[in-house]
CSV table of N, CA and C in Angstrom, one decimal:
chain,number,residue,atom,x,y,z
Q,73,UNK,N,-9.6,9.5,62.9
Q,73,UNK,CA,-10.3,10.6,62.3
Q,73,UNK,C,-11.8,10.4,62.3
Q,74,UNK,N,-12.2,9.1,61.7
Q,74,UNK,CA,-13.9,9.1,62.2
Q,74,UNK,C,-14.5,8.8,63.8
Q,75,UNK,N,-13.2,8.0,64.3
Q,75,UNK,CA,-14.3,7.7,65.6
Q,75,UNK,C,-14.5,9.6,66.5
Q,76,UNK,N,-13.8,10.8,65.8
Q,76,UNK,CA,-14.4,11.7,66.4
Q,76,UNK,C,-15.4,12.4,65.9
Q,77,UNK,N,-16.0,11.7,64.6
Q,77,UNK,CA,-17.4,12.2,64.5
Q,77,UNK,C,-18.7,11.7,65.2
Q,78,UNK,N,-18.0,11.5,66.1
Q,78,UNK,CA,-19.7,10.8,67.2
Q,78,UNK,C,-20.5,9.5,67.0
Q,79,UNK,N,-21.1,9.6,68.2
Q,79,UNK,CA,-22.5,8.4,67.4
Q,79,UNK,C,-23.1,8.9,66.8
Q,80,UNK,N,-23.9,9.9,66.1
Q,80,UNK,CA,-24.7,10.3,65.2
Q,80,UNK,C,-24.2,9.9,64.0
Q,81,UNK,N,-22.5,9.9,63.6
Q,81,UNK,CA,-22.3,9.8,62.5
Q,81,UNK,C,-21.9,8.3,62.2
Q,82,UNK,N,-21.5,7.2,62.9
Q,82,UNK,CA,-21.3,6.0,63.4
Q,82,UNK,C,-22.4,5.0,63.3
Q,83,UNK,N,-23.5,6.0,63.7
Q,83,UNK,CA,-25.5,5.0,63.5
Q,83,UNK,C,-25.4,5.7,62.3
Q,84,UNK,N,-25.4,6.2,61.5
Q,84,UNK,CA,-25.7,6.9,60.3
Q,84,UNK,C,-25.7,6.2,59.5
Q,85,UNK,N,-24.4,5.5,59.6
Q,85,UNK,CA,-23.4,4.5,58.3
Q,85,UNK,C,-23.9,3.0,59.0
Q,86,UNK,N,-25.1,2.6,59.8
Q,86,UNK,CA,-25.0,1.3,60.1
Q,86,UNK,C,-26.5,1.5,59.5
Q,87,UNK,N,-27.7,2.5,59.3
Q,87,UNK,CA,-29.1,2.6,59.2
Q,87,UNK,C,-28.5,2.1,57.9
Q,88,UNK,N,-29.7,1.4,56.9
Q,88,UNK,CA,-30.0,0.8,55.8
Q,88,UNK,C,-30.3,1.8,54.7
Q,89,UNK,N,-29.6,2.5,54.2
Q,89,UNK,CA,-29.6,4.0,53.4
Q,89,UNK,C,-28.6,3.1,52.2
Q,90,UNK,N,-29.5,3.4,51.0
Q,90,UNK,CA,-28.8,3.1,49.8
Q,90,UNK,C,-27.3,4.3,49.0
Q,91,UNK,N,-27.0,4.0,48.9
Q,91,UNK,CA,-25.4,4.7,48.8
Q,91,UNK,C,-25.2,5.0,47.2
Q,92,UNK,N,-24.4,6.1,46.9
Q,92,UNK,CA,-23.7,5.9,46.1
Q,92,UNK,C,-22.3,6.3,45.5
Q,93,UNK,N,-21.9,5.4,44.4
Q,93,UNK,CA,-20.7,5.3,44.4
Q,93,UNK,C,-20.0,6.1,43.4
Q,94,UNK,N,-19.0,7.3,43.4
Q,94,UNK,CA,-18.5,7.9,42.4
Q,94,UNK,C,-17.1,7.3,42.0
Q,95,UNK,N,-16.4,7.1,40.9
Q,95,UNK,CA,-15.3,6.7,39.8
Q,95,UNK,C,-15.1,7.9,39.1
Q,96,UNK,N,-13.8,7.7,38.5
Q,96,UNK,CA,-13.8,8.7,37.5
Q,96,UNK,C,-13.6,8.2,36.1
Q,97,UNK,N,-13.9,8.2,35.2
Q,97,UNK,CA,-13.5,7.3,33.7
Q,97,UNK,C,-12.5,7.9,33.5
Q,98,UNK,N,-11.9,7.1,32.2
Q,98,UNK,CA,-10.6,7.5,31.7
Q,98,UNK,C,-10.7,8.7,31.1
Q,99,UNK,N,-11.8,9.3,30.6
Q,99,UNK,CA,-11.6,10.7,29.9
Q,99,UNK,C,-12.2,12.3,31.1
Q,100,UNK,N,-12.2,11.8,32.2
Q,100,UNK,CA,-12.0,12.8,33.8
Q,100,UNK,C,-13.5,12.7,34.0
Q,101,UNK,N,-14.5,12.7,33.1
Q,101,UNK,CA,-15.7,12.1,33.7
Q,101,UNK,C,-16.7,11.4,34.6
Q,102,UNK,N,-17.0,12.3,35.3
Q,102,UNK,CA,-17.4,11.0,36.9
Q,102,UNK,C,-18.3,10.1,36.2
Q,103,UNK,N,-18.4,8.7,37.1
Q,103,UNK,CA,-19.5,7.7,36.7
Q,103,UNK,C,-19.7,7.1,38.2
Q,104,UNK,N,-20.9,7.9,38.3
Q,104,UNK,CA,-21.8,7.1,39.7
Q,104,UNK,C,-23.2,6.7,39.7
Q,105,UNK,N,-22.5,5.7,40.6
Q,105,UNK,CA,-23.6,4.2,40.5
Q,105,UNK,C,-24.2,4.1,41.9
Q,106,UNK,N,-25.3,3.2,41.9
Q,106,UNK,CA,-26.1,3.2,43.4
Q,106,UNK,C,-25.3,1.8,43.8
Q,107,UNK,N,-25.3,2.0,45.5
Q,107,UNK,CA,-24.4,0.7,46.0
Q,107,UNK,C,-24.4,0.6,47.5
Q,108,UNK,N,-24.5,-0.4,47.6
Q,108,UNK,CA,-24.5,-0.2,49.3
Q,108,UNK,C,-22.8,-0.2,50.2
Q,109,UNK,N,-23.5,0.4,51.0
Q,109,UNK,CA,-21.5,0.9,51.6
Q,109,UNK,C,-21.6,0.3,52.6
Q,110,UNK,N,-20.7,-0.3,53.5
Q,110,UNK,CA,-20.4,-0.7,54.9
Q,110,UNK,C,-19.2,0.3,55.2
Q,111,UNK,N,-19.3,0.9,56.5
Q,111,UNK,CA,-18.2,1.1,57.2
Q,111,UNK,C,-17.6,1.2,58.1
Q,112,UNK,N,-16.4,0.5,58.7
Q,112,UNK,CA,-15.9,0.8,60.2
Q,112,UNK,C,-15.4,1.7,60.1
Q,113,UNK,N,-16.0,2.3,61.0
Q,113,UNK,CA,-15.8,3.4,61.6
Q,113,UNK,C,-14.3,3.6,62.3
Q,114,UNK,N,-13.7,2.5,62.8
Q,114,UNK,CA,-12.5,2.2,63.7
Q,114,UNK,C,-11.3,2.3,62.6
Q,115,UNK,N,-11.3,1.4,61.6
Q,115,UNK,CA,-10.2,1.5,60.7
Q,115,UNK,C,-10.6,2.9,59.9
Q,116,UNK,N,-11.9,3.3,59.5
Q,116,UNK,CA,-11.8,4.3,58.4
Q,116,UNK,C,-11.3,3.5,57.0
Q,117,UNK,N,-12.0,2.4,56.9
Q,117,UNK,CA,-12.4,1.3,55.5
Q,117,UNK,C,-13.4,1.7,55.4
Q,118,UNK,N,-14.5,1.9,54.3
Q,118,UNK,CA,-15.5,1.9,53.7
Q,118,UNK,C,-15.6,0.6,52.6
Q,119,UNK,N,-16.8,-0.3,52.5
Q,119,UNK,CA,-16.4,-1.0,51.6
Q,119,UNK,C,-17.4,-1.3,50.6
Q,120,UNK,N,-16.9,-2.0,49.5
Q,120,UNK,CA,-18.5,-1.8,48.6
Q,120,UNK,C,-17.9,-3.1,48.0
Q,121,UNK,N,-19.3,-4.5,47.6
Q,121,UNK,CA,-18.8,-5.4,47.3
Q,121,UNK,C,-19.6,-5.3,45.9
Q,122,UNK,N,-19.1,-6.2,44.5
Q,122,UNK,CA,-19.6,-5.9,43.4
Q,122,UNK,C,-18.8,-7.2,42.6
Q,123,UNK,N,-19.3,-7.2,41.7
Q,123,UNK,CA,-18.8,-8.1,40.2
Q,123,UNK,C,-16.9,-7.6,40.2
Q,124,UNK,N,-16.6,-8.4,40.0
Q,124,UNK,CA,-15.0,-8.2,39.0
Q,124,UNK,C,-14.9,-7.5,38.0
Q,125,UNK,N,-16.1,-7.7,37.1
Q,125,UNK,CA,-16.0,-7.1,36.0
Q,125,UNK,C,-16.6,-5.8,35.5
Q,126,UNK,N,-17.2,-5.5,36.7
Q,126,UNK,CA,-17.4,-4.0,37.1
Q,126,UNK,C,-17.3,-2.9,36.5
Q,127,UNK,N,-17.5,-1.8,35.8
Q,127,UNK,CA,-17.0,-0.9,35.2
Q,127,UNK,C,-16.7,0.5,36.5
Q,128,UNK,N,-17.4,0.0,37.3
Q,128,UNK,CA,-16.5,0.3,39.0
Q,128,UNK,C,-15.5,-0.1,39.3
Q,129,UNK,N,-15.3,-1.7,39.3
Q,129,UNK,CA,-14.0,-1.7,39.1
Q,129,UNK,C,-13.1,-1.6,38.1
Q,130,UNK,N,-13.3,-1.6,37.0
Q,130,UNK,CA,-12.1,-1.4,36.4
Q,130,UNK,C,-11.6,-0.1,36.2
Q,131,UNK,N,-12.6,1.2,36.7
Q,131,UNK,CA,-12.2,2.5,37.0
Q,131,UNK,C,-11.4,2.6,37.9
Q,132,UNK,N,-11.8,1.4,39.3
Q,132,UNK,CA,-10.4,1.5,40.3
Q,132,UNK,C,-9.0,1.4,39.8
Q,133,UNK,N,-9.3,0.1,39.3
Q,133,UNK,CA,-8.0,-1.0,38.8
Q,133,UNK,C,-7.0,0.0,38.2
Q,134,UNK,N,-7.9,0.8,36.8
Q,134,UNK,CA,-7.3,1.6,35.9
Q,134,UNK,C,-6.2,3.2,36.7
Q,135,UNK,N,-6.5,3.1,38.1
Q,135,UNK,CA,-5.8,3.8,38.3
Q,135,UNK,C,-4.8,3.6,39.4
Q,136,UNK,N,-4.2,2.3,39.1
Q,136,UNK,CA,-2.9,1.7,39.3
Q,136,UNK,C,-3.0,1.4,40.9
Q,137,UNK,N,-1.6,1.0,41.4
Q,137,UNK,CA,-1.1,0.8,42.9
Q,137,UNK,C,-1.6,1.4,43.8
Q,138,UNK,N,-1.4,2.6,43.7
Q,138,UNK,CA,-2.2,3.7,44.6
Q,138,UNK,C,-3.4,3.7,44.5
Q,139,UNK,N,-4.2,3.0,44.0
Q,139,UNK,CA,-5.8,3.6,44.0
Q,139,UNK,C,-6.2,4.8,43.6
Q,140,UNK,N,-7.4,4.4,43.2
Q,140,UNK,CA,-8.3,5.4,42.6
Q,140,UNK,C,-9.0,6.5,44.1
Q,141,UNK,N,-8.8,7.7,43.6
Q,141,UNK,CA,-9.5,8.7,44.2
Q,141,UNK,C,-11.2,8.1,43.9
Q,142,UNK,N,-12.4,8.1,45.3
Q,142,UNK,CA,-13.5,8.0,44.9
Q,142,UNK,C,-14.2,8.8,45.9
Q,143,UNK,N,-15.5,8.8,46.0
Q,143,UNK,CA,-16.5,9.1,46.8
Q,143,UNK,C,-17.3,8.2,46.9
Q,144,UNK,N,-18.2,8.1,48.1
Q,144,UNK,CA,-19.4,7.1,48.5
Q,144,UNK,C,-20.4,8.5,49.2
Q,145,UNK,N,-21.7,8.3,49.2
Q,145,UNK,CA,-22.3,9.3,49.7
Q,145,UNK,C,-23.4,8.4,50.0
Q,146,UNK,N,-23.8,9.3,50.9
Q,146,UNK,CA,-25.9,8.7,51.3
Q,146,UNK,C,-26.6,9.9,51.9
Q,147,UNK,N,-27.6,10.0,51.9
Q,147,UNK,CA,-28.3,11.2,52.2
Q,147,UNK,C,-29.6,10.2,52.8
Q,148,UNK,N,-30.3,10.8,53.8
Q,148,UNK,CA,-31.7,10.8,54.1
Q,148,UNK,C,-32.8,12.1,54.8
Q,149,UNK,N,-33.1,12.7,53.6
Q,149,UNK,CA,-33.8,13.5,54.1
Q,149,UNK,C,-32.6,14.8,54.1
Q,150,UNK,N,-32.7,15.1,55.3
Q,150,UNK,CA,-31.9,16.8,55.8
Q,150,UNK,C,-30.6,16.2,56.2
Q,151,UNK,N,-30.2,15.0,56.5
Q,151,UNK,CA,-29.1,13.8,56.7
Q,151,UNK,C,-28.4,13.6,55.5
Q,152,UNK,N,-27.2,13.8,55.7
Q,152,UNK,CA,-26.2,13.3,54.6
Q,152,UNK,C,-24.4,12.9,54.8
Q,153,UNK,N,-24.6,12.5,54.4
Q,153,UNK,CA,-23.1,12.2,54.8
Q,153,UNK,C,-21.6,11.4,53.6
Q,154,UNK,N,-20.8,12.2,53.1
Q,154,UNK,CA,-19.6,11.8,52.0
Q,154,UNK,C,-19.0,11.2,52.5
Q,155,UNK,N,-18.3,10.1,51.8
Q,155,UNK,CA,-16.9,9.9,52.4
Q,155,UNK,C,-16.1,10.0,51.5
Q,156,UNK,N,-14.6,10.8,51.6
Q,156,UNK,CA,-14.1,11.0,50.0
Q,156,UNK,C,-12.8,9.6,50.5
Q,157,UNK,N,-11.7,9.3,49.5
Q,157,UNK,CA,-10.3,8.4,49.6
Q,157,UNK,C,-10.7,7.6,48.5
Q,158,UNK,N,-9.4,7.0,49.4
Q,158,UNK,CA,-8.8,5.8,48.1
Q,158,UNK,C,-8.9,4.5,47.8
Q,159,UNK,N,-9.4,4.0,46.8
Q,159,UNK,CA,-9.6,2.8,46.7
Q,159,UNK,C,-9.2,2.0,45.8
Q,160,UNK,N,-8.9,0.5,46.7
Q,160,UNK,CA,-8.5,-0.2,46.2
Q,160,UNK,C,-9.2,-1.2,45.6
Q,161,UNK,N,-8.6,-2.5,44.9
Q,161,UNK,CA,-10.0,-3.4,44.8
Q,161,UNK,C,-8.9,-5.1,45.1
Q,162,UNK,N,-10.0,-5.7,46.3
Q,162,UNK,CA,-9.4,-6.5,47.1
Q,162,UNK,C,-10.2,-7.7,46.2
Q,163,UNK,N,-9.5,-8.9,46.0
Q,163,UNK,CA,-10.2,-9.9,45.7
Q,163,UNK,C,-9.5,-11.8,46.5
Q,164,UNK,N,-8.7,-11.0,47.8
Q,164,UNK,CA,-8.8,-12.6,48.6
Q,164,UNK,C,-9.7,-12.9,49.3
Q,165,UNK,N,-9.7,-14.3,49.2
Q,165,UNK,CA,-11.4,-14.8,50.1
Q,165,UNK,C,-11.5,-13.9,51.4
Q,166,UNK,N,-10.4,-13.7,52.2
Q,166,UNK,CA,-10.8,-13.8,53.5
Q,166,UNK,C,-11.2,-12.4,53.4
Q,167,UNK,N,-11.0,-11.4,52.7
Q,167,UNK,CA,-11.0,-9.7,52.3
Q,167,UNK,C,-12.5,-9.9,51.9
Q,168,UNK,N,-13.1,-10.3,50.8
Q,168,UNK,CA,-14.3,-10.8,50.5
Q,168,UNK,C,-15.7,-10.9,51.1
Q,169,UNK,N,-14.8,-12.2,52.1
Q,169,UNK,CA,-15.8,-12.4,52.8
Q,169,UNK,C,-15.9,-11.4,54.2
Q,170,UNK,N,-15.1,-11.2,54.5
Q,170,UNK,CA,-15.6,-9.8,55.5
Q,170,UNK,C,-16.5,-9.1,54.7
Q,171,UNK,N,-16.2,-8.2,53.6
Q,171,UNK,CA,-16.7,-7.2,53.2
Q,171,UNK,C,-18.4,-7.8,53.0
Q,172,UNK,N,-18.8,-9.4,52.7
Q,172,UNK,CA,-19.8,-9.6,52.4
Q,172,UNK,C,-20.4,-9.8,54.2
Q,173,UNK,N,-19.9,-10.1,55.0
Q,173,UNK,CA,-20.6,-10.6,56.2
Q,173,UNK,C,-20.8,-8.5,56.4
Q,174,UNK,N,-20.6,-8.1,56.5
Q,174,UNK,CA,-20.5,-6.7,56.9
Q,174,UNK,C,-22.0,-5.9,55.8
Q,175,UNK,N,-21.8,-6.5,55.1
Q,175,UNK,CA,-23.2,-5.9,54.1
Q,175,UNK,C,-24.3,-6.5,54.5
Q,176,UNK,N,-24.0,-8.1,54.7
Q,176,UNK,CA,-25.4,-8.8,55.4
Q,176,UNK,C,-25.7,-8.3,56.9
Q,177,UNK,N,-25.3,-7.5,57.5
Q,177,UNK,CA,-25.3,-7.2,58.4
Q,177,UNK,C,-26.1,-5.7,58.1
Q,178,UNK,N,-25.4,-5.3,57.5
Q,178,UNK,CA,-26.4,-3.6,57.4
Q,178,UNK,C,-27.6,-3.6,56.1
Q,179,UNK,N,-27.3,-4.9,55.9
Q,179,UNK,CA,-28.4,-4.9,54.3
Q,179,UNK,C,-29.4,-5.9,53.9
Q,180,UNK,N,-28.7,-7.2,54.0
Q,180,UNK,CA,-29.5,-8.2,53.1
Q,180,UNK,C,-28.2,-9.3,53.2
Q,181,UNK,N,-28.0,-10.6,53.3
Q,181,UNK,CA,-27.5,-11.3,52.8
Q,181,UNK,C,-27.4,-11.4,51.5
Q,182,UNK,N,-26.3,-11.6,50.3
Q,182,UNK,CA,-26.3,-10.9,49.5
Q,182,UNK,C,-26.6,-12.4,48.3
Q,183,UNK,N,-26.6,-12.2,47.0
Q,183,UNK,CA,-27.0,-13.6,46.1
Q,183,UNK,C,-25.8,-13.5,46.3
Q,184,UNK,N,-25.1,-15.3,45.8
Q,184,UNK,CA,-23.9,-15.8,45.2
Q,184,UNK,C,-23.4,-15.3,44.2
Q,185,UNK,N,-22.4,-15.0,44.2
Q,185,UNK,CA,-21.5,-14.4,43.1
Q,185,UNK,C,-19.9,-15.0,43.3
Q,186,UNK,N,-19.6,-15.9,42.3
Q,186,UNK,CA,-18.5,-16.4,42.2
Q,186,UNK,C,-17.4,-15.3,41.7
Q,187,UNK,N,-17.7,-14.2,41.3
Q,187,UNK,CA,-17.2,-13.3,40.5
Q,187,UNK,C,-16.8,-11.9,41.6
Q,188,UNK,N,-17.4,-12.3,43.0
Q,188,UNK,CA,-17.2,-10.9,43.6
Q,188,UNK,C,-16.1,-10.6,44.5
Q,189,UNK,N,-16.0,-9.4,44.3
Q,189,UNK,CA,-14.6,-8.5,44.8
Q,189,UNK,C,-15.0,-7.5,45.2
Q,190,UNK,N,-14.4,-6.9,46.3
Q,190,UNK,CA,-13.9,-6.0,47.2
Q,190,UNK,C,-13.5,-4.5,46.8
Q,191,UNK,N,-14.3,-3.7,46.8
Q,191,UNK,CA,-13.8,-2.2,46.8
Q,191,UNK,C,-13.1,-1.6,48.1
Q,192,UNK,N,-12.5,-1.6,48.6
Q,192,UNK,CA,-12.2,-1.2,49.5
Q,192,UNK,C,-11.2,0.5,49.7
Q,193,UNK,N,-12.3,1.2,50.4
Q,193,UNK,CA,-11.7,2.6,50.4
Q,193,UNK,C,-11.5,3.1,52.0
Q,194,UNK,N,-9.8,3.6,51.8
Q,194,UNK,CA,-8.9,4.5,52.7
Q,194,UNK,C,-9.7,5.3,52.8
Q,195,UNK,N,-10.8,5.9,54.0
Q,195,UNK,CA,-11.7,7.3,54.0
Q,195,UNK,C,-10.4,8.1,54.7
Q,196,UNK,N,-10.2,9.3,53.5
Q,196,UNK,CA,-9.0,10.5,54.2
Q,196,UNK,C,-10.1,11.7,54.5
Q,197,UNK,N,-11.2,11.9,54.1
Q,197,UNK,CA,-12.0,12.7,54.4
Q,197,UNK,C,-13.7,12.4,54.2
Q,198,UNK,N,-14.0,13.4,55.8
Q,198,UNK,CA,-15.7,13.0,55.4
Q,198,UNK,C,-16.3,14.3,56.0
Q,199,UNK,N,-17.2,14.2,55.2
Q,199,UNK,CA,-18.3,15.2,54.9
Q,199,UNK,C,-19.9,15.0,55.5
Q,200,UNK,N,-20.3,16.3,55.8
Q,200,UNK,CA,-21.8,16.1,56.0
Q,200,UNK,C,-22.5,16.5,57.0
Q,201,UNK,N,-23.9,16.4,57.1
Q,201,UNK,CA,-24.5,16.8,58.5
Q,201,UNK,C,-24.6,16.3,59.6
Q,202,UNK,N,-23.9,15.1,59.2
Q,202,UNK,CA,-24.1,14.1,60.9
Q,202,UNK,C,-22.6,13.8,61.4
């Protein structure tokens, strides 16, 4: 589904563009936070790495086996681009540490965090100008 949005949309999600992250709380209320996103494009994973203790994640967590419905978005300028699905939250090393080598790559090598875990989202749909 994504590798037929082109290279425009493929460089889009590799430029250095701060992201953000939608949840829904338990009372149907969205809560979106700034975050940086990685995504392959080949699997259609989007991933976002963060604390355990998260109130991102535990919006995932709270919505059981199947994952949480979320959104990720970035915009630059007249550029924009959603990605809506499902997310889970991964916490084995080896899950981890991909999601972290994959941020240090489009971002920053990230501080230590003994506490950090894996958002990882099924993109079923994407949006946008690119």
């Amino acid at each position: 589904m994504l590798t037929d949005k082109g290279a425009d949309f493929g460089e889009f999600w590799t430029e250095r563009h701060l992201c953000t992250l939608t949840t829904m709380r338990a009372n149907g209320t969205p809560h979106v936070v700034p975050v940086g996103v990685t995504l392959d494009v080949e699997t259609g994973i989007a991933r976002v790495i963060t604390s355990g203790g998260s109130h991102k994640v535990r919006h995932v967590l709270a919505a059981g086996e199947e994952g949480a419905r979320v959104a990720v978005c970035q915009v630059d300028g007249r550029r924009w681009s959603t990605l809506e699905g499902r997310a889970v939250v991964r916490r084995e090393p080896d899950a981890v540490a991909e999601a972290v080598r994959r941020y240090a790559e489009r971002y920053r090598t990230p501080r230590v965090n003994p506490e950090r875990v894996v958002i990882e989202i099924k993109v079923t749909r994407a949006l946008g100008t690119v």
